[in-house]
Short mmCIF file of C-alpha atoms in Angstrom, two decimals:
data_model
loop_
_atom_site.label_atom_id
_atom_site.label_comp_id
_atom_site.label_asym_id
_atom_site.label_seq_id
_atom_site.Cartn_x
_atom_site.Cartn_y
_atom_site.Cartn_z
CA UNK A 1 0.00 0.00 0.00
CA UNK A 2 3.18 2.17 0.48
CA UNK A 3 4.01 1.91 -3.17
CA UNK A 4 0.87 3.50 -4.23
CA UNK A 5 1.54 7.55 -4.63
CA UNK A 6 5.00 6.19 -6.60
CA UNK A 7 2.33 4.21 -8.91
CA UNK A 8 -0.28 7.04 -9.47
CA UNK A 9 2.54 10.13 -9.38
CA UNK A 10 4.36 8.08 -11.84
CA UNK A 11 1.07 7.31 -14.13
CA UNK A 12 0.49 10.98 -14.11
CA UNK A 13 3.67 11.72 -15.39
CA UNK A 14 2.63 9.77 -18.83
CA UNK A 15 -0.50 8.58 -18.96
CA UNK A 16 0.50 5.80 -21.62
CA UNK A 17 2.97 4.56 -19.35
CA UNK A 18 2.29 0.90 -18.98
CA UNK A 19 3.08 0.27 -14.99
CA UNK A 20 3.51 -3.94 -14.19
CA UNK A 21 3.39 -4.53 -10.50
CA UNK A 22 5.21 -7.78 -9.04
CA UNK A 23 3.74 -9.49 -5.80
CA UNK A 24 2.53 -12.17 -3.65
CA UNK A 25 -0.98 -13.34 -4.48
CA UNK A 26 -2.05 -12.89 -0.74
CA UNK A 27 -1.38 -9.23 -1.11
CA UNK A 28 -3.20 -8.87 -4.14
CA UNK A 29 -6.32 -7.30 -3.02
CA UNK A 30 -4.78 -3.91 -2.11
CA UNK A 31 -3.80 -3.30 -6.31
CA UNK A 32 -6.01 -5.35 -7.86
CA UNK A 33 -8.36 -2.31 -8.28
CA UNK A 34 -6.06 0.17 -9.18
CA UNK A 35 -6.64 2.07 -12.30
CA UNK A 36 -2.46 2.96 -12.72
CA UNK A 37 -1.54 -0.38 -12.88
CA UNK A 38 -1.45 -2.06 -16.03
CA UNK A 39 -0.76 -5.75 -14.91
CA UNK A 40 -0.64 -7.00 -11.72
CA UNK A 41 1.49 -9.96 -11.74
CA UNK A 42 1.14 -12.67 -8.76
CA UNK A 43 3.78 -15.34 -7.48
CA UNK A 44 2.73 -17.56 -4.42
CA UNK A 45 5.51 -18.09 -2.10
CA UNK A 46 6.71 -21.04 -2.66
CA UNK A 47 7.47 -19.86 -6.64
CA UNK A 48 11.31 -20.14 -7.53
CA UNK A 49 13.28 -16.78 -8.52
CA UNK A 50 13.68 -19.33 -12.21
CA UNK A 51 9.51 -19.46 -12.72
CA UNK A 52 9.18 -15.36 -11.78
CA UNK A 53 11.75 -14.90 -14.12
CA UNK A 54 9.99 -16.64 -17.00
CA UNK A 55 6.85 -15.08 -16.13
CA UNK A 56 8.68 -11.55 -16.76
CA UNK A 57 10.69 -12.62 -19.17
CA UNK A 58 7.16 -12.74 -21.74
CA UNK A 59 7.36 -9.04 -21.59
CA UNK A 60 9.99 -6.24 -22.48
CA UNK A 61 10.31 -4.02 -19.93
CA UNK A 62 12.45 -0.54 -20.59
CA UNK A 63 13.18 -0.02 -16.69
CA UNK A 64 12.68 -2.49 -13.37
CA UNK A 65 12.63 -0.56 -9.92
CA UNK A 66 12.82 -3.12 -6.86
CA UNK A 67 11.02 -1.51 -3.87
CA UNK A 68 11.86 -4.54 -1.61
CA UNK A 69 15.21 -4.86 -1.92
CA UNK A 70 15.33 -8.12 -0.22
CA UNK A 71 17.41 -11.61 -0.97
CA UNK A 72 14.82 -12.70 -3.20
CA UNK A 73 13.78 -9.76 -5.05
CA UNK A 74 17.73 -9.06 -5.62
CA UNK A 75 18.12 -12.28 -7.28
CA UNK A 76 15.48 -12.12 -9.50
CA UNK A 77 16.18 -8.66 -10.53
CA UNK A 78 20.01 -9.65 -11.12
CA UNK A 79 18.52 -12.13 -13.77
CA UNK A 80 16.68 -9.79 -15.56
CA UNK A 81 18.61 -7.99 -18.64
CA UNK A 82 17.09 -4.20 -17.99
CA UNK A 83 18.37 -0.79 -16.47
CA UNK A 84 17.14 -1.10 -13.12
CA UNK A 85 17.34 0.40 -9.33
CA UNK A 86 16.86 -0.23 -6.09
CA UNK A 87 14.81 1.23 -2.97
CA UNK A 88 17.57 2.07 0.02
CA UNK A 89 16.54 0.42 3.04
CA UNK A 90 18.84 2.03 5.45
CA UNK A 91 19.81 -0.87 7.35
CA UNK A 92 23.11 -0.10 8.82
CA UNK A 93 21.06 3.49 10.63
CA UNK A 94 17.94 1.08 11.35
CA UNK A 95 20.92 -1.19 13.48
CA UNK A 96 22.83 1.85 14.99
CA UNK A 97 19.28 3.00 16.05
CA UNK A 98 18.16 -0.04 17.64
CA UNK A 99 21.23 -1.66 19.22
CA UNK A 100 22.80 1.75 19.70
CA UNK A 101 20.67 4.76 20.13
CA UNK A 102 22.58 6.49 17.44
CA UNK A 103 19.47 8.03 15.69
CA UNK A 104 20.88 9.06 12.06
CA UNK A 105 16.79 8.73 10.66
CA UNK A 106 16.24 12.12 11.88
CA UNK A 107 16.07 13.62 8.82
CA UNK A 108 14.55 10.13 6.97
CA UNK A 109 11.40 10.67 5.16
CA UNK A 110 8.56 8.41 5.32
CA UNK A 111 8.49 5.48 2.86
CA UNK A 112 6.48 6.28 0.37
CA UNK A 113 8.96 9.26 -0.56
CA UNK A 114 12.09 6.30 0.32
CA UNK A 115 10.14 4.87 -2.73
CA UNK A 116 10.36 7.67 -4.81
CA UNK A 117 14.10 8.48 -3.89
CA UNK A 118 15.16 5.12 -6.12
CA UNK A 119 14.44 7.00 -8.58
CA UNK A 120 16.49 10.05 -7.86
CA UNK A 121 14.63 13.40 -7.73
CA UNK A 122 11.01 12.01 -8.31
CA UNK A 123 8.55 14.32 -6.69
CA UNK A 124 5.35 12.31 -5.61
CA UNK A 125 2.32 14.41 -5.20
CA UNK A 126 -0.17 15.13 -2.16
CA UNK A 127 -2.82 12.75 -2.54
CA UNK A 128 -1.40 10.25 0.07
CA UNK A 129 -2.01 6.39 -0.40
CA UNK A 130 -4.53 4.64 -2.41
CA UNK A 131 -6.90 1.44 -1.56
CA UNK A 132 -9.61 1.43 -4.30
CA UNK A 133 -12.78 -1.12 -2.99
CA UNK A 134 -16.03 -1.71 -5.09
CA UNK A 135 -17.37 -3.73 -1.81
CA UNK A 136 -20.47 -2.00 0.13
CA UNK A 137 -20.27 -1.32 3.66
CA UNK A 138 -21.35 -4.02 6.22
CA UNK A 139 -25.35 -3.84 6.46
CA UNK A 140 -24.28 -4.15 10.38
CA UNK A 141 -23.64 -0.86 10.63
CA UNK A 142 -26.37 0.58 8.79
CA UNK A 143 -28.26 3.48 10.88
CA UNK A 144 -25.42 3.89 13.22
CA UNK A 145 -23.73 6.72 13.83
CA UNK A 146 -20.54 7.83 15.78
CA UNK A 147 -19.00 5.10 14.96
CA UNK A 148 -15.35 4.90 16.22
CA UNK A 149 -12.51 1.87 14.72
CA UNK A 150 -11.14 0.18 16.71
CA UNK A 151 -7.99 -2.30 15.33
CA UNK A 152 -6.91 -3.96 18.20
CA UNK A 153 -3.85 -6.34 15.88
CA UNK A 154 -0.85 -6.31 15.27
CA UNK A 155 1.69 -9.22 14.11
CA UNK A 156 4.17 -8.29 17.15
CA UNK A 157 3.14 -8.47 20.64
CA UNK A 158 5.35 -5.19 21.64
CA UNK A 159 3.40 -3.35 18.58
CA UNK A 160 0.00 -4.10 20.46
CA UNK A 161 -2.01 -1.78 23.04
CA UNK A 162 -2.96 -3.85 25.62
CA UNK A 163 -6.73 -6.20 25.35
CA UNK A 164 -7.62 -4.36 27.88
CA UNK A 165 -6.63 -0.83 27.47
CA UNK A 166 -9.13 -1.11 23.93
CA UNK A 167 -11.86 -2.27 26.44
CA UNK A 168 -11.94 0.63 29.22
CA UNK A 169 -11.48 2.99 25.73
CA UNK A 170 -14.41 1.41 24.36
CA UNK A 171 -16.71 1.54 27.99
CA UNK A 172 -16.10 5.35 27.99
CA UNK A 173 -16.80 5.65 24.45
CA UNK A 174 -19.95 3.75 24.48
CA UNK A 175 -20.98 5.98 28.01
CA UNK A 176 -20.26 9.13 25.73
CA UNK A 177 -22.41 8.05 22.99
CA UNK A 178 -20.04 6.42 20.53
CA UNK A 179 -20.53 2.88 18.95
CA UNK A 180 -17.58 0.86 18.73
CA UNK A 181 -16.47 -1.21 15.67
CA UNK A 182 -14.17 -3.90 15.35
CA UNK A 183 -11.57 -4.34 12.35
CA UNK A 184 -8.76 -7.00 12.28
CA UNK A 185 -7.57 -10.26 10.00
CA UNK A 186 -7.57 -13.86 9.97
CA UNK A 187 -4.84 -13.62 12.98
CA UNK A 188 -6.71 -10.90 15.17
CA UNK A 189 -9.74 -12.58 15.27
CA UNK A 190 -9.19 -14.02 18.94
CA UNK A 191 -8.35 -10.34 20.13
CA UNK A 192 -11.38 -8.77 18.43
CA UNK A 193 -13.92 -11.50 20.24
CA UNK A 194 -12.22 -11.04 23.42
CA UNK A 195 -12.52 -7.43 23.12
CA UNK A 196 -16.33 -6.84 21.83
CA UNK A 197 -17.56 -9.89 24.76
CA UNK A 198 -16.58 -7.19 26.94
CA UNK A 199 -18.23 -3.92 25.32
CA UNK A 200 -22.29 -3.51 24.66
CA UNK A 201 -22.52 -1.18 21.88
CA UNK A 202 -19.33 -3.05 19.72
CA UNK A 203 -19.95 -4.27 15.87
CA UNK A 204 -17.22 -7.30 15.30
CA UNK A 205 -16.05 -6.87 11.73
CA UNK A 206 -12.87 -9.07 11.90
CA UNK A 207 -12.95 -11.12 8.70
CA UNK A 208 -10.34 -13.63 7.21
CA UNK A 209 -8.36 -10.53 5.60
CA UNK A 210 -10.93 -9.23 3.24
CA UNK A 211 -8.88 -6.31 3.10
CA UNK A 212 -11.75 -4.82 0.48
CA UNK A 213 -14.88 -4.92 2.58
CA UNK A 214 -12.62 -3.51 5.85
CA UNK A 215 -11.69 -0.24 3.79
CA UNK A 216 -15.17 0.37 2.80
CA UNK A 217 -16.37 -0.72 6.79
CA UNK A 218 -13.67 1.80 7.95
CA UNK A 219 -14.95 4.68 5.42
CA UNK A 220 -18.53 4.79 8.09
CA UNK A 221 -16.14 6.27 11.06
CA UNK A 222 -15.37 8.79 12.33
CA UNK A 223 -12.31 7.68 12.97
CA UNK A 224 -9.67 4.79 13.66
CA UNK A 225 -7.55 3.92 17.08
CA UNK A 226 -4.92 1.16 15.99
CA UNK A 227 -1.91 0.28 16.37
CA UNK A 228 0.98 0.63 14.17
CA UNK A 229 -0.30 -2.39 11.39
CA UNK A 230 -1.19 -2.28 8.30
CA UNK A 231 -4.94 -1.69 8.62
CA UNK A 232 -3.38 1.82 9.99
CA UNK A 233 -2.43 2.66 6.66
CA UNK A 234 -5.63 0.85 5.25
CA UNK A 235 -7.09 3.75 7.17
CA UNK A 236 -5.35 6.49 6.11
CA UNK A 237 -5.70 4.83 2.76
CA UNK A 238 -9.48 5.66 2.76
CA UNK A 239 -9.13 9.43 4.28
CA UNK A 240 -10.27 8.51 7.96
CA UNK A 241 -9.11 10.04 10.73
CA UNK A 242 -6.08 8.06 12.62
CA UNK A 243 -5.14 7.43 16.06
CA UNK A 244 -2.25 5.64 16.02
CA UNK A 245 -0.45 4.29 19.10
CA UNK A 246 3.06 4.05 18.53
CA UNK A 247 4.53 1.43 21.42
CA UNK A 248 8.38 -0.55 20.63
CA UNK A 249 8.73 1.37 17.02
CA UNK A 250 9.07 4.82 16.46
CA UNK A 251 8.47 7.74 13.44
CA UNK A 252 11.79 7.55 12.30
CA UNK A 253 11.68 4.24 10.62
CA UNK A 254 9.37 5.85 8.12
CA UNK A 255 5.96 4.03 8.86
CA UNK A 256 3.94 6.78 10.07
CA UNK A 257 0.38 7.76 9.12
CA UNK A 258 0.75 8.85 5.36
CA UNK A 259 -0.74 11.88 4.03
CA UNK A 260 -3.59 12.00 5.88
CA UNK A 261 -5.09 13.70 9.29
CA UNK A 262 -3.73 11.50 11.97
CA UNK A 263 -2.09 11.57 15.65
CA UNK A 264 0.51 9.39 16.71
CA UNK A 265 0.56 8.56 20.32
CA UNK A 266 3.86 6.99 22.12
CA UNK A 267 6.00 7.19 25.29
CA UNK A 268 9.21 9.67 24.93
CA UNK A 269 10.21 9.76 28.11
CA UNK A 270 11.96 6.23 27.54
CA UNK A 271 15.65 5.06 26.50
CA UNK A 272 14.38 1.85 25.59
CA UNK A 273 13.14 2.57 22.41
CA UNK A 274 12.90 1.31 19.56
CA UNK A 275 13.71 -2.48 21.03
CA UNK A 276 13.19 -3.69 17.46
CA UNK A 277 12.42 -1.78 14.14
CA UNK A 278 9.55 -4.43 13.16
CA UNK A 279 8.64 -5.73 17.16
CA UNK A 280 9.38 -7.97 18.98
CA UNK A 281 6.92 -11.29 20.83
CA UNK A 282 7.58 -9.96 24.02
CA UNK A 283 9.66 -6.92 26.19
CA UNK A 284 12.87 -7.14 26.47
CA UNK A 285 12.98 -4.91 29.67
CA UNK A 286 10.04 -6.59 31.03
CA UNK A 287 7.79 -3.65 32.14
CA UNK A 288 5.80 -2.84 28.56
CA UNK A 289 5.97 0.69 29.42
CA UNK A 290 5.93 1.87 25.80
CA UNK A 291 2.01 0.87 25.77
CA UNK A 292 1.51 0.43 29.55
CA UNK A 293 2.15 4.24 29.95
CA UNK A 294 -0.06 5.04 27.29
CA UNK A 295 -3.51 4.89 29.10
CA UNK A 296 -7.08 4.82 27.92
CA UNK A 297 -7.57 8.47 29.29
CA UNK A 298 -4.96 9.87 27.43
CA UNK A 299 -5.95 8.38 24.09
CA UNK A 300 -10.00 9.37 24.89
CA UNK A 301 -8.49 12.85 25.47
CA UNK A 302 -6.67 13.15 22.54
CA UNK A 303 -9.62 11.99 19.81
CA UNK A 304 -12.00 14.05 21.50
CA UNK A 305 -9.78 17.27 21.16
CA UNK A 306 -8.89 15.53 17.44
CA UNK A 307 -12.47 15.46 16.73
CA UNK A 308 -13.20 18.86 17.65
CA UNK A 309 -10.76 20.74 15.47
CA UNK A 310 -11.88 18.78 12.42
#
């Protein structure tokens, strides 16, 4: 979803530009309605670098930009015969930053213009990130109102606000005339049921990643409290407010809110972070105080004062 203002600014610069897009069929939903893409090409996992290859080999490409920069995608882009360049994932300041405290990302801009920097001086424009969905909103939350997200997942345990920080949010929301709704994946479905048991006025929308039918869900809020995920940047994807709670990672790794009207929420006042630049299954310190600290006043305080100036 982070490679989407590189697709559309570069569309816009020629409009018969034919753009091919490279990637796993599981993430396949968030392009697969995007009018600047002129072939979306998917591998399953298991696919060798030899079988990709032939795939792209059947067309003649004048220029191949890797925006993963990875083992695999290396490989296969070594074997292909075209000018080519690579997105810089500034590993050796991600490891001084984490093992070191030696912050050289000060001055790092977010991802989406990391994107854009492979190809030197590219200039994306404002519109932010892009998740196009045909799919109607869930009938369960027709005639509601003041609806409020809530995505409780995350795939690391030290990237998660606590179970039950999301519930006491949720109580005062629902006393303060708010109705709670539920988004999450395959993987967060255990969290969302544990979560809405515990709250009266709470829609479960947690689906086996219908990625789709979530945007359109989270276009009916007002806004959207998660963590930092990817349904954060589904979010901001769709133009809905975000309240994201930043816990083990921080700003400077580039995966903040993109382009749209959001608040990040996170503990400062500790030496301990970032522990990991992806998170980690557990604290390494022990105490959690990254979330812990982060309580469900303070993020009720800050989306009503969000709300108001909107």
């Amino acid at each position: 979803m982070l490679t989407t203002p590189l697709i559309r600014s570069l569309k816009k610069t020629n409009l018969k530009l034919e753009i091919h897009f490279l990637l796993r069929e599981e993430y396949q939903d968030m392009l697969i309605n995007n009018p600047y893409i002129s072939n979306l090409i998917t591998i399953k996992r298991e696919d060798s670098s030899s079988n990709t290859k032939d795939i792209l080999s059947q067309n003649k490409y004048d220029f191949v930009v890797d925006l993963q920069n990875n083992l695999r995608s290396r490989n296969l882009t070594s074997q292909l015969n075209y000018p080519k360049v690579r997105f810089r994932k500034l590993s050796w300041q991600k490891f001084l930053l984490v093992k070191f405290k030696i912050n050289k990302l000060k001055a790092a801009p977010p991802i989406p213009v990391r994107y854009a920097s492979a190809l030197g001086n590219f200039t994306l424009d404002d519109e932010g990130l892009d998740l196009f969905t045909k799919n109607n909103p869930s009938d369960k939350l027709n005639r509601l109102t003041n609806l409020i997200g809530f995505c409780p997942g995350s795939r690391h345990y030290t990237k998660m606000w606590p179970n039950e920080y999301y519930i006491e949010l949720g109580k005062k929301l629902i006393d303060n005339n708010f109705n709670i709704v539920l988004f999450g994946g395959r993987d967060d479905k255990i969290i969302c049921q544990k979560i809405s048991s515990e709250l009266s006025k709470c829609i479960n929308l947690s689906n086996d990643n219908d990625i789709l039918q979530t945007a359109a869900d989270m276009k009916m809020c007002k806004a959207i409290i998660c963590n930092d995920s990817g349904l954060m940047h589904a979010a901001c994807a769709v133009k809905v407010l975000v309240i994201a709670i930043f816990g083990s990672t921080i700003k400077e790794f580039g995966f903040t809110p993109y382009h749209c009207k959001n608040l990040i929420l996170e503990n400062k006042s500790l030496t301990c972070r970032p522990c990991s630049h992806i998170g980690k299954s557990s604290c390494p310190k022990g105490h959690f105080k990254c979330m812990k600290e982060i309580t469900p006043q303070l993020v009720y305080n800050g989306l009503v004062q969000f709300l108001n100036h909107q």
